CSV table of C-alpha atoms in Angstrom, one decimal:
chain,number,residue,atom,x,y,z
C,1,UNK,CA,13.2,-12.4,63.8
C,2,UNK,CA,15.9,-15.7,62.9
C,3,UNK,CA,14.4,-15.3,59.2
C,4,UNK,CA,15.0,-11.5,59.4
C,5,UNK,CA,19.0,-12.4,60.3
C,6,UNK,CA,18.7,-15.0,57.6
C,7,UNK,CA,17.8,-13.0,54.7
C,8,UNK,CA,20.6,-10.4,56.2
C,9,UNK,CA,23.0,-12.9,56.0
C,10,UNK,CA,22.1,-13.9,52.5
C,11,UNK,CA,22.3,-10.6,51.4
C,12,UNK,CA,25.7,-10.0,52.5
C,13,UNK,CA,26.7,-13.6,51.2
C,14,UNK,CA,25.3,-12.7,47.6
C,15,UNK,CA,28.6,-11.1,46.8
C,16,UNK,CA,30.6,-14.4,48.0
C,17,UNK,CA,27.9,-16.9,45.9
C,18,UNK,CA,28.9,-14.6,42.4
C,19,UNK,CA,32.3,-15.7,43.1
C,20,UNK,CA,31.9,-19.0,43.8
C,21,UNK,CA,30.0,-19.2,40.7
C,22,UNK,CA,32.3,-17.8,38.5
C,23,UNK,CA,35.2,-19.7,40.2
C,24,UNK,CA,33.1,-22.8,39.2
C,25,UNK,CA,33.1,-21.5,35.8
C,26,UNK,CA,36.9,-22.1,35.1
C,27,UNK,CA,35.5,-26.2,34.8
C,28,UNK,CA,32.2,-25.7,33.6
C,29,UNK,CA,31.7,-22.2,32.0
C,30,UNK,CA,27.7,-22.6,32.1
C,31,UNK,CA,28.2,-21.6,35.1
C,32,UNK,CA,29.2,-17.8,34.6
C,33,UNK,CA,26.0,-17.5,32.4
C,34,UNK,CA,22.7,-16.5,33.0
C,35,UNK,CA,23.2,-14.2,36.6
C,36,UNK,CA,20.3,-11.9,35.9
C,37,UNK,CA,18.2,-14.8,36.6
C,38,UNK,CA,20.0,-15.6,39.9
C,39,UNK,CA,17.7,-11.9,40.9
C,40,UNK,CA,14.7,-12.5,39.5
C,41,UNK,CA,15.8,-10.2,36.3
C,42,UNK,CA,15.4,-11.0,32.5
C,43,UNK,CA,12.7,-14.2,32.9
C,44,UNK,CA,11.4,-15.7,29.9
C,45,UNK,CA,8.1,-14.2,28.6
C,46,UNK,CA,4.4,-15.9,29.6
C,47,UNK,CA,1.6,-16.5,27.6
C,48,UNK,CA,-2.1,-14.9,29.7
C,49,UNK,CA,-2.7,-18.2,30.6
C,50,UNK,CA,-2.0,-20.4,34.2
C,51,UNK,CA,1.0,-21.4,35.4
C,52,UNK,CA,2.3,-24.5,37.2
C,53,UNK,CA,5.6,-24.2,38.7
C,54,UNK,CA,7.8,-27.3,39.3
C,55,UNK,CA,11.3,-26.4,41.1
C,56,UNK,CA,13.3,-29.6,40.0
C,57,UNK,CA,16.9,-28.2,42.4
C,58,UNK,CA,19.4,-30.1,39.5
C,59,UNK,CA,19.8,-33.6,37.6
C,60,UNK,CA,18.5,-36.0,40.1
C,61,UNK,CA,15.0,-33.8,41.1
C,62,UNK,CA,14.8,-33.2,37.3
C,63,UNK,CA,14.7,-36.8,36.2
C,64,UNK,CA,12.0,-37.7,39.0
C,65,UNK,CA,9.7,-34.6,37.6
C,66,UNK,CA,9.6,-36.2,34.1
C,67,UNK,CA,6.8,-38.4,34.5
C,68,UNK,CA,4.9,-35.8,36.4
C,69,UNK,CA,5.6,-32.6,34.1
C,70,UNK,CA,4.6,-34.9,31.0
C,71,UNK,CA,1.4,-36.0,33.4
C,72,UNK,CA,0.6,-32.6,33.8
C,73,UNK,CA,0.8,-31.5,30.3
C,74,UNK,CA,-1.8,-33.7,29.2
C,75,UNK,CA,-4.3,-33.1,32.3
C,76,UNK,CA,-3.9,-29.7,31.9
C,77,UNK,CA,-3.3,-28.4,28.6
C,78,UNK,CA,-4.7,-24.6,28.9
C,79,UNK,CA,-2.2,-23.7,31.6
C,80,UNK,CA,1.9,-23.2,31.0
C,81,UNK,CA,4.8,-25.4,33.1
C,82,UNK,CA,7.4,-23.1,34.4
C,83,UNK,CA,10.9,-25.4,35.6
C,84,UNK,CA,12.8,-23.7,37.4
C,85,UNK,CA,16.5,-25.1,38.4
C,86,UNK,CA,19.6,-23.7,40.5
C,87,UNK,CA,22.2,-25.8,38.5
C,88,UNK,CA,23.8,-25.8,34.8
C,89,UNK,CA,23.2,-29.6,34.8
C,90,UNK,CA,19.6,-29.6,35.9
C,91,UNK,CA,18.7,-26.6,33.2
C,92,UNK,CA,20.5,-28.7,30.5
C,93,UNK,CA,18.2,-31.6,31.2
C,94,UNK,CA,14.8,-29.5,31.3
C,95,UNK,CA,16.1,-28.5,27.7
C,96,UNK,CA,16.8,-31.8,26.9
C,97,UNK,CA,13.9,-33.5,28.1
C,98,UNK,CA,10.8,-31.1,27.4
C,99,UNK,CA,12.0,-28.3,24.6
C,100,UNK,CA,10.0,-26.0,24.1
C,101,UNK,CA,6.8,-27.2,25.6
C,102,UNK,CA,8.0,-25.7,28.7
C,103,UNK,CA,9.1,-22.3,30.4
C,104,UNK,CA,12.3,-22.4,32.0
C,105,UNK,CA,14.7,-20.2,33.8
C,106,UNK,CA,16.7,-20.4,37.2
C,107,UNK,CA,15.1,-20.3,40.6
C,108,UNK,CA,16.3,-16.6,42.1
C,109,UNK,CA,18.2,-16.6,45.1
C,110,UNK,CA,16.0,-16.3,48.3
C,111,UNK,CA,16.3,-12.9,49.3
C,112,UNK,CA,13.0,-11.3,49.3
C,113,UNK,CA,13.3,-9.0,46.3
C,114,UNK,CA,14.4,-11.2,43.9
C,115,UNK,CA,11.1,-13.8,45.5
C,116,UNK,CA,8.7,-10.3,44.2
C,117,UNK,CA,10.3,-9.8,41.4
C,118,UNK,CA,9.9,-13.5,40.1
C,119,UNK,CA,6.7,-14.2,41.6
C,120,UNK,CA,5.3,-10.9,40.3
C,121,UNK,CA,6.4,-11.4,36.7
C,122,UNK,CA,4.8,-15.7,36.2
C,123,UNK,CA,2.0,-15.1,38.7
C,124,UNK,CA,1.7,-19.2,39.2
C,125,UNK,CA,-1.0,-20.5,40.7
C,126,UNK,CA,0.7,-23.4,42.3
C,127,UNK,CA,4.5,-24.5,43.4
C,128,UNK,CA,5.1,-27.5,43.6
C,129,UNK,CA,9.1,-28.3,44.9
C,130,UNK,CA,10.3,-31.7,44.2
C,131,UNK,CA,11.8,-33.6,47.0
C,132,UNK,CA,13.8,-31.5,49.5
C,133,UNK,CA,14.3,-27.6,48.6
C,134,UNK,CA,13.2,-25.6,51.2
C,135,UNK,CA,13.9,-21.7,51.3
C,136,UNK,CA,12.7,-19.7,54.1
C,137,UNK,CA,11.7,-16.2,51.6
C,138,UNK,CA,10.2,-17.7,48.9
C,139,UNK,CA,8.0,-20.0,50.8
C,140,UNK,CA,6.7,-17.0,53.4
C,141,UNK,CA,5.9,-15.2,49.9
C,142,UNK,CA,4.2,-17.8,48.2
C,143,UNK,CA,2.0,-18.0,51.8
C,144,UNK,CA,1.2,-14.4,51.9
C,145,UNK,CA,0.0,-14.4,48.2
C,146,UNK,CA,-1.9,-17.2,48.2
C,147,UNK,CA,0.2,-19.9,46.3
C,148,UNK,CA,-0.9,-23.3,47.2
C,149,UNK,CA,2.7,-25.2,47.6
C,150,UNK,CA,3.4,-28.3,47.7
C,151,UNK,CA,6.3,-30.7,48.8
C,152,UNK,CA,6.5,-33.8,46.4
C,153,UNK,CA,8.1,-37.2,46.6
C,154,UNK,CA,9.6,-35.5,49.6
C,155,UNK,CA,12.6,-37.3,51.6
C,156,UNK,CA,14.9,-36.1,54.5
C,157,UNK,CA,17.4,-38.3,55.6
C,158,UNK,CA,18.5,-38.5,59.0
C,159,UNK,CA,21.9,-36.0,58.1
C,160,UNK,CA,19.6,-33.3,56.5
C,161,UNK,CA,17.0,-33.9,59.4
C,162,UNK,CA,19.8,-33.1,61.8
C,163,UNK,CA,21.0,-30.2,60.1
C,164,UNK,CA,17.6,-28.5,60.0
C,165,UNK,CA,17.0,-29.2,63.9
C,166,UNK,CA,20.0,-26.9,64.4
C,167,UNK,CA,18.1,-24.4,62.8
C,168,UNK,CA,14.5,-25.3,64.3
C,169,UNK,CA,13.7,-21.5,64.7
C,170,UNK,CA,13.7,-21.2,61.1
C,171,UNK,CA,12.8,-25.0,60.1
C,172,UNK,CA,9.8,-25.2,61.9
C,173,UNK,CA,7.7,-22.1,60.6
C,174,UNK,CA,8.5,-22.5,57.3
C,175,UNK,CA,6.8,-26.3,57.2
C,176,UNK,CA,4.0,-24.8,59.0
C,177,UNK,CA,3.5,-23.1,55.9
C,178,UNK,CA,4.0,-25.4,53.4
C,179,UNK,CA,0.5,-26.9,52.4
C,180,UNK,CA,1.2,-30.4,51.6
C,181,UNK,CA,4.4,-32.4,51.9
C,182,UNK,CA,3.8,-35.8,50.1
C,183,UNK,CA,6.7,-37.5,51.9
C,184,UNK,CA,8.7,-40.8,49.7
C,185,UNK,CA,8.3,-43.2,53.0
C,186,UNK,CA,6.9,-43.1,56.4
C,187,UNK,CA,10.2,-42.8,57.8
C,188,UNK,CA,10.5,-39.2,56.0
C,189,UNK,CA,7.1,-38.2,56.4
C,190,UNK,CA,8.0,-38.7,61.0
C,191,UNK,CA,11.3,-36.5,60.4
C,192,UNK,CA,9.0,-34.0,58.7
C,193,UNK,CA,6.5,-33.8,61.4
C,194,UNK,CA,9.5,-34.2,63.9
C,195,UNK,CA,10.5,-31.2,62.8
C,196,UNK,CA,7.2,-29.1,63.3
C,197,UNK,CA,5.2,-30.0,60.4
C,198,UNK,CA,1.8,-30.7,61.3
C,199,UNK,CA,0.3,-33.8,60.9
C,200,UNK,CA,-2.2,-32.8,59.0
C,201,UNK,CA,0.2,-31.4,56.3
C,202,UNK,CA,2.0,-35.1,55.8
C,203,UNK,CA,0.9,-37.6,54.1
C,204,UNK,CA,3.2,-40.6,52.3
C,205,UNK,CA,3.0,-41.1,48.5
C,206,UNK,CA,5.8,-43.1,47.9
C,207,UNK,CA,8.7,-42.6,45.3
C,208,UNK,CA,7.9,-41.1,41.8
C,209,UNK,CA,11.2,-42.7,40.4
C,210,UNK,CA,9.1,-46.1,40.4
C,211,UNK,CA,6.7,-44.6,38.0
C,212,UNK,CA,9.6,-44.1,35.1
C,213,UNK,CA,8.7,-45.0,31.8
C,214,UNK,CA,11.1,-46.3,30.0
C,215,UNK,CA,11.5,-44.6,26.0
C,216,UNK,CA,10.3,-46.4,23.0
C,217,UNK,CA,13.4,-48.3,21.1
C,218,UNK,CA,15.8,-48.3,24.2
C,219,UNK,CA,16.4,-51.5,24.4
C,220,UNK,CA,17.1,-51.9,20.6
C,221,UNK,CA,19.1,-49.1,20.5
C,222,UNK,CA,21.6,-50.3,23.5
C,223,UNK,CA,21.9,-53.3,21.6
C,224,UNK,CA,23.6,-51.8,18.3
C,225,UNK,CA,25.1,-49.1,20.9
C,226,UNK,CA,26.8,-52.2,22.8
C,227,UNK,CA,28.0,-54.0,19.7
C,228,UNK,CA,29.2,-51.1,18.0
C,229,UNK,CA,31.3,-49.9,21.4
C,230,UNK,CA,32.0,-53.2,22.9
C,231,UNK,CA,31.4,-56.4,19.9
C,232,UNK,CA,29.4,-58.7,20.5
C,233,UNK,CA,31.0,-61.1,22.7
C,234,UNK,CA,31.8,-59.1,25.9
C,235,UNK,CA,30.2,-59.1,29.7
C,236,UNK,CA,29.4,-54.9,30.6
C,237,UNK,CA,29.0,-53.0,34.0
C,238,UNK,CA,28.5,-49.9,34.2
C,239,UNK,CA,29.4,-47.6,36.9
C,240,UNK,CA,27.1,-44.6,37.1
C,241,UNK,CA,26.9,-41.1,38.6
C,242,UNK,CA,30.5,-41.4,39.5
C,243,UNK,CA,31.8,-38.4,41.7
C,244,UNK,CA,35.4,-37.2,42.7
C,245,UNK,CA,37.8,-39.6,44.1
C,246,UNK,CA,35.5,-42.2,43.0
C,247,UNK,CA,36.2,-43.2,39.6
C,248,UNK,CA,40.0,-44.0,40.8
C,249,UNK,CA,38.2,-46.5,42.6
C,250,UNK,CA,36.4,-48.0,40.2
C,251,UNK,CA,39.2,-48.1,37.7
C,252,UNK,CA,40.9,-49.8,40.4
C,253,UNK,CA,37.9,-52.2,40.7
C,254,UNK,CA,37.8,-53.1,37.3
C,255,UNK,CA,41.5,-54.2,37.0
C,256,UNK,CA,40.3,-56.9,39.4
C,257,UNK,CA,37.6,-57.7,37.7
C,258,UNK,CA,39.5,-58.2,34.9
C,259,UNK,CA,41.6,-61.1,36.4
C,260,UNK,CA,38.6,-63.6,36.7
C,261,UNK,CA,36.7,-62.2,33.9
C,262,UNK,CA,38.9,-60.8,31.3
C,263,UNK,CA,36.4,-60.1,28.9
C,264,UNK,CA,34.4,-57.6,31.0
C,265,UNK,CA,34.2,-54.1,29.9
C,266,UNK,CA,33.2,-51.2,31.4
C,267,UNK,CA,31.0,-47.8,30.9
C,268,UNK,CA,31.9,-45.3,33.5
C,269,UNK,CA,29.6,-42.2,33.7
C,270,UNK,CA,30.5,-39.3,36.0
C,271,UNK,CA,27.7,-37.1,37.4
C,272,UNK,CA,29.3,-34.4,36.8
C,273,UNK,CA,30.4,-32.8,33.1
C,274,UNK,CA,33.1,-30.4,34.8
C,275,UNK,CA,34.7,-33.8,35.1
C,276,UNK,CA,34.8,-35.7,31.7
C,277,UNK,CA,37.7,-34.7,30.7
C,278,UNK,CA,39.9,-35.2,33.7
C,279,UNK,CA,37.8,-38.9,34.3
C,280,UNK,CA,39.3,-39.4,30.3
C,281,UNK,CA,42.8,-38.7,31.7
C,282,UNK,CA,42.2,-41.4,34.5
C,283,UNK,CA,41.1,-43.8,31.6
C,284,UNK,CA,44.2,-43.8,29.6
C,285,UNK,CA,46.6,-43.9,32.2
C,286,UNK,CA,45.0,-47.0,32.9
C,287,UNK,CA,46.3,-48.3,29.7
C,288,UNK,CA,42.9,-49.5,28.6
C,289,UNK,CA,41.3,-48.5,25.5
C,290,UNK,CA,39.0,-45.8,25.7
C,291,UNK,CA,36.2,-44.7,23.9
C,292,UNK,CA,34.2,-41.3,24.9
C,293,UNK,CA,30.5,-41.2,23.6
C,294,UNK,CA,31.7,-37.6,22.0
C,295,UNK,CA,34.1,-39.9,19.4
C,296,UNK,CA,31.2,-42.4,19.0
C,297,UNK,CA,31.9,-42.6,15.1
C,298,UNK,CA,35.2,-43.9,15.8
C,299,UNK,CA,33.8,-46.9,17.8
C,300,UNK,CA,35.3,-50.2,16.0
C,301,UNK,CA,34.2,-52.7,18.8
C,302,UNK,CA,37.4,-53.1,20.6
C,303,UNK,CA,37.0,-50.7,23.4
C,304,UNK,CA,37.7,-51.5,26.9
C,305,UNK,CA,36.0,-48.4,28.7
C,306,UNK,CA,32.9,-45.9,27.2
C,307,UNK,CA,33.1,-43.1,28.7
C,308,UNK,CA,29.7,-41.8,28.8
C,309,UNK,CA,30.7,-37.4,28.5
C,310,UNK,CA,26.9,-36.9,27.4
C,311,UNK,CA,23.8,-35.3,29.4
C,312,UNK,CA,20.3,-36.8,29.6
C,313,UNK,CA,21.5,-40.4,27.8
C,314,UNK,CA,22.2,-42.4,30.9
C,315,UNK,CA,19.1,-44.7,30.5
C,316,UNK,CA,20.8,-45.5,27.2
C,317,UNK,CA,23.8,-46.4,29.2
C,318,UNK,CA,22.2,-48.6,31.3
C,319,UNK,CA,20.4,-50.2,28.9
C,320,UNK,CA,24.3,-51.6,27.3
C,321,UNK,CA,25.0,-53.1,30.6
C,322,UNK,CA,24.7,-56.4,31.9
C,323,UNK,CA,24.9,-55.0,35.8
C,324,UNK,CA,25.2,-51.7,37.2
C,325,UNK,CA,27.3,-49.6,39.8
C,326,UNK,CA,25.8,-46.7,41.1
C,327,UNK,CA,28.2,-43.9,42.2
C,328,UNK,CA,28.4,-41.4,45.2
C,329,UNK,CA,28.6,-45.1,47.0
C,330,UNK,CA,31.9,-45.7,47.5
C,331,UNK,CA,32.2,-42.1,48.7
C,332,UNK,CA,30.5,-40.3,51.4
C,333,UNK,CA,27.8,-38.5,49.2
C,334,UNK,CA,24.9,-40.7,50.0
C,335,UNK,CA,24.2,-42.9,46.3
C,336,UNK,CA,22.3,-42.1,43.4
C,337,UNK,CA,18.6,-43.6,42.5
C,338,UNK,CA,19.1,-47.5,41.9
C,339,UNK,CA,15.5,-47.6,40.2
C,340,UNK,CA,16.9,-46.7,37.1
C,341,UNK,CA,18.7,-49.6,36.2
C,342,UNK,CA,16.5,-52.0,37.9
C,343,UNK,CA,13.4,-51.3,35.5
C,344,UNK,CA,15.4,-52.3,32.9
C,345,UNK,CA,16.2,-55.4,34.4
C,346,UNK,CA,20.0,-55.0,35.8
C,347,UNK,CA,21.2,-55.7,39.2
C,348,UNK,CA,22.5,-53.3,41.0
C,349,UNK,CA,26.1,-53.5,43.6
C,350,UNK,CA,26.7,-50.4,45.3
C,351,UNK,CA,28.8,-49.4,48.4
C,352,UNK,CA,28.0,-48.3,52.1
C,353,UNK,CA,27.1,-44.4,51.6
C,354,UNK,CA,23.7,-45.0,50.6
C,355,UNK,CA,21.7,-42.8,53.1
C,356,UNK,CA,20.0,-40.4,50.1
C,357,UNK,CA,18.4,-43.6,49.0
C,358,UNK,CA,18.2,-46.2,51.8
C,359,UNK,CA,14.8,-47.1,51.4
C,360,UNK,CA,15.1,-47.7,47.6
C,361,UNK,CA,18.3,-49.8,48.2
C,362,UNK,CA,17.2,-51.8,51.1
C,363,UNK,CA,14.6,-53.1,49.2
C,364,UNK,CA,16.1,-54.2,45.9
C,365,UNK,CA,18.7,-55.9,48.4
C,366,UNK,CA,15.9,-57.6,50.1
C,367,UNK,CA,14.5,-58.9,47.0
C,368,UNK,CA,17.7,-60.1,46.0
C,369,UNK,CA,18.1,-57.5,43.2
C,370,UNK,CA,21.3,-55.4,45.1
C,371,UNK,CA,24.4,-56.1,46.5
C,372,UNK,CA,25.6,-53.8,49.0
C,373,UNK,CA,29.4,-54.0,50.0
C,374,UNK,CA,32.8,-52.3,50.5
C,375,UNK,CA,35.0,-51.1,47.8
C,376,UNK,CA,37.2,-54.2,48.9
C,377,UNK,CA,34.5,-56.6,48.2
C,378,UNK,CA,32.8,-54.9,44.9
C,379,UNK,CA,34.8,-56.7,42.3
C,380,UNK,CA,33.8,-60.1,43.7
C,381,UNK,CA,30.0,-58.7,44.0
C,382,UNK,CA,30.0,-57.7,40.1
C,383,UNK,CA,31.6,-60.9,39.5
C,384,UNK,CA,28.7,-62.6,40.5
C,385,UNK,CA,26.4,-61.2,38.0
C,386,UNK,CA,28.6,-61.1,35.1
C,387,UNK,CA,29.9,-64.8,35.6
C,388,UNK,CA,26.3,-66.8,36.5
C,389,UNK,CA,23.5,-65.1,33.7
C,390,UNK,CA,20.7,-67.3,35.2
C,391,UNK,CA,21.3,-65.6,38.7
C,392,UNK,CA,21.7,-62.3,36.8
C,393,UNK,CA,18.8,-62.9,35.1
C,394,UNK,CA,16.6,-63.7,38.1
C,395,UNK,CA,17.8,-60.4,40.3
C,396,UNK,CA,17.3,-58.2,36.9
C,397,UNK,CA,13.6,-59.4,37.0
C,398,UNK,CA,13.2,-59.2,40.6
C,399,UNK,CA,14.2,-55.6,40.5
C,400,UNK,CA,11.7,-55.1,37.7
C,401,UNK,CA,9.0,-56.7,39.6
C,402,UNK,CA,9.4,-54.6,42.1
C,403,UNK,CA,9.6,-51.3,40.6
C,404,UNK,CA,5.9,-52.3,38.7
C,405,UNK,CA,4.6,-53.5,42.3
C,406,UNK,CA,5.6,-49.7,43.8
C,407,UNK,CA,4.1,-47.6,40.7
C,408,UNK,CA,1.0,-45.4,41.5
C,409,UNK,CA,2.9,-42.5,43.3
C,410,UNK,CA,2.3,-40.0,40.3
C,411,UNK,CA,-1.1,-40.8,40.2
C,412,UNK,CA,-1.6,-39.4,44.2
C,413,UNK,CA,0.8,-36.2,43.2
C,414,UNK,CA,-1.5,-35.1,40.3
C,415,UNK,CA,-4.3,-36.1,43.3
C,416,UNK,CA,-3.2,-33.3,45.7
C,417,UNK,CA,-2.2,-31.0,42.8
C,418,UNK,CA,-5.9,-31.0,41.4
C,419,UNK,CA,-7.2,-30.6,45.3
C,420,UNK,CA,-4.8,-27.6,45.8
C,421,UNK,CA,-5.2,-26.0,42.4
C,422,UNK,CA,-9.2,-26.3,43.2
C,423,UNK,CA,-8.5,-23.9,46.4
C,424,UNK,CA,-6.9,-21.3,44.0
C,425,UNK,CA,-9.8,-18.4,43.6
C,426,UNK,CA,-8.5,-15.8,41.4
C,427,UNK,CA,-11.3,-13.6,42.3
C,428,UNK,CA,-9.7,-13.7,45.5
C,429,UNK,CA,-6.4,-13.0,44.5
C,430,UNK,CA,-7.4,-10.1,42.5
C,431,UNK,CA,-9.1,-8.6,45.6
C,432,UNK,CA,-6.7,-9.4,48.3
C,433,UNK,CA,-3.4,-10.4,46.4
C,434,UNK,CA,-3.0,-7.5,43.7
C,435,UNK,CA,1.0,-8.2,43.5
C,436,UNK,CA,0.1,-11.7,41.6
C,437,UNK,CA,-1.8,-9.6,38.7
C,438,UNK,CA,0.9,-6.9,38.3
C,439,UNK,CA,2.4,-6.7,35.5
């Protein structure tokens, strides 16, 4: 009954999302592209072969799936990866990331007859949803056609937890359903089961994002990157992942900075590429020199800020800096994945809005790798790490020991993967599930 008035509701809303979307397309126009997808029409073509399905949401779930989509394309080379997103920004990092060697498209919206229509057409034999992306539709239609799904490097905070009790009518049978939920901590995997998840479902497999590899060459690269940008005597932060009202702050954090260490310069990345341009306008009213990553060639080594306006090269960002920021910190968005810059050996300030990544952040505080403060106390914080390099160069190698210490999570996902792909029979869903072999 509650998900019969849900998909009602979406269904009358879908008019209301198409104008939303195209109202988000005056900033970013990749927005108004690609709607048939949005209904399950016009999906890429499959090969007669298996499909694993990975739903990555946008950027963030994206860039914790790398190491397990490139896992899985080595363990199981006959069958096809299918990536589906919901954002512009998370299907321009699939691209980026895997090419070709992937299927990719955008996850429909869940109303049941754009769920049949998609389902029908790649026939997977598994879903696997990374972190927290949980529709109602599409997860009662996987159920009823026999499609193992799976939850991975799960987390719910304690504001998404509470949100989804206020809905427990609809929350609770659609965890029932879900086969496994490999939950980041044990904190997550209780608000799971909390919610009506059975206990048997949960199980804790830590955080993927300590299992990042880092690419060949990075840290050569950032190195004639740096020079080039910056010359070869400055101090770098960066700040990272940078959201509305945000970057003002940092700019603002910077000038202070500047007054005990006037040789620091700064990379600022917003998350968002809507945004480059008006962060740019921000930068030059500062009366700093800026340099954009998009003008690269023009880089003489007297720039004060890099604006980083590029997707999928923030690694190579990090890798310039001597200590990193990360945004959505200083404003109430919850913080963006510290693990990043810590396995390459920077510590890490960031403010008090951390609750997306607590876990992560309370431990590279405890180990000395992370500052945590206000805005008011952030330029003293940096300060710290750009003025003393042996005390930088302790926390930086802290942080790396203990992103090694926490690796092994990927290794447990492609665990329950195999275990639920062995429970696939397609003689069975020939027999009792003819919709999955329609073509």
């Amino acid at each position: 009954m509650y998900r019969f008035f849900y998909t009602l509701l979406f269904y009358l809303l879908i008019p209301l999302i198409f104008c939303r979307l195209w109202l988000r397309g005056k900033k970013a126009p990749n927005y108004r592209l690609r709607w048939a997808e949005r209904l399950g029409y016009k999906l890429p073509r499959t090969k007669t072969v298996p499909i694993i399905w990975i739903h990555s949401v946008s950027v963030g779930e994206t860039l914790a799936a790398v190491p397990l989509v490139r896992a899985l394309l080595e363990q199981y080379p006959t069958h096809q990866l299918l990536i589906t997103t919901t954002t512009p920004t998370g299907s321009e990092r699939v691209k980026a990331a895997f090419a070709d060697s992937v299927l990719h498209c955008y996850l429909p919206y869940d109303i049941p007859t754009a769920n049949k229509r998609f389902i029908k057409h790649f026939k997977p034999d598994i879903l696997i949803i990374m972190e927290t992306e949980l529709w109602p539709n599409l997860l009662t239609y996987c159920h009823k056609q026999q499609i193992p799904t799976l939850l991975a490097n799960a987390r719910l905070s304690e504001k998404s937890a509470a949100g989804y009790h206020k809905f427990s009518a609809l929350t609770k049978p659609m965890l029932q359903i879900i086969d496994k939920i490999a939950a980041q901590t044990r904190d997550d995997a209780n608000r799971f089961t909390e919610l009506g998840a059975k206990l048997n479902q949960v199980c804790v497999s830590g955080n993927i994002k300590y299992d990042l590899k880092l690419p060949d060459g990075i840290l050569e690269n950032s190195l004639f990157m740096r020079e080039k940008v910056f010359g070869s005597h400055a101090k770098v932060w960066i700040a990272a992942s940078t959201h509305q009202h945000e970057d003002e702050k940092i700019l603002n954090i910077h000038r202070q900075i500047l007054r005990d260490c006037p040789d620091t310069r700064l990379i600022l990345v917003p998350r968002h590429p809507e945004r480059f341009d008006a962060v740019a306008e921000l930068c030059l009213a500062s009366n700093l020199k800026l340099l954009r990553r998009s003008t690269l060639e023009q880089a003489d080594g007297t720039a004060d800020i890099f604006l980083g306006d590029s997707m999928g090269e923030l690694l190579q960002f990090f890798a310039m800096a001597d200590c990193a920021f990360l945004g959505g910190s200083l404003v109430n968005i919850g913080g963006h994945n510290l693990l990043e810059p810590a396995a390459l050996g920077l510590p890490c300030v960031v403010g008090l809005h951390t609750y997306n990544f607590r876990e992560a952040t309370a431990a590279l505080v405890n180990v000395g790798a992370a500052l945590q403060t206000d805005e008011g106390e952030m330029p003293r914080a940096i300060c710290i790490w750009l003025k003393d390099d042996e005390a930088r160069k302790k926390a930086g190698q802290a942080g790396q020991a203990l992103v090694i210490k926490n690796r092994g999570t990927l290794q447990t996902l492609l665990q329950l993967i195999e275990e639920l792909l062995a429970k696939t029979d397609p003689t069975t869903i020939s027999k009792d599930n003819p919709d999955r072999n329609q073509d």
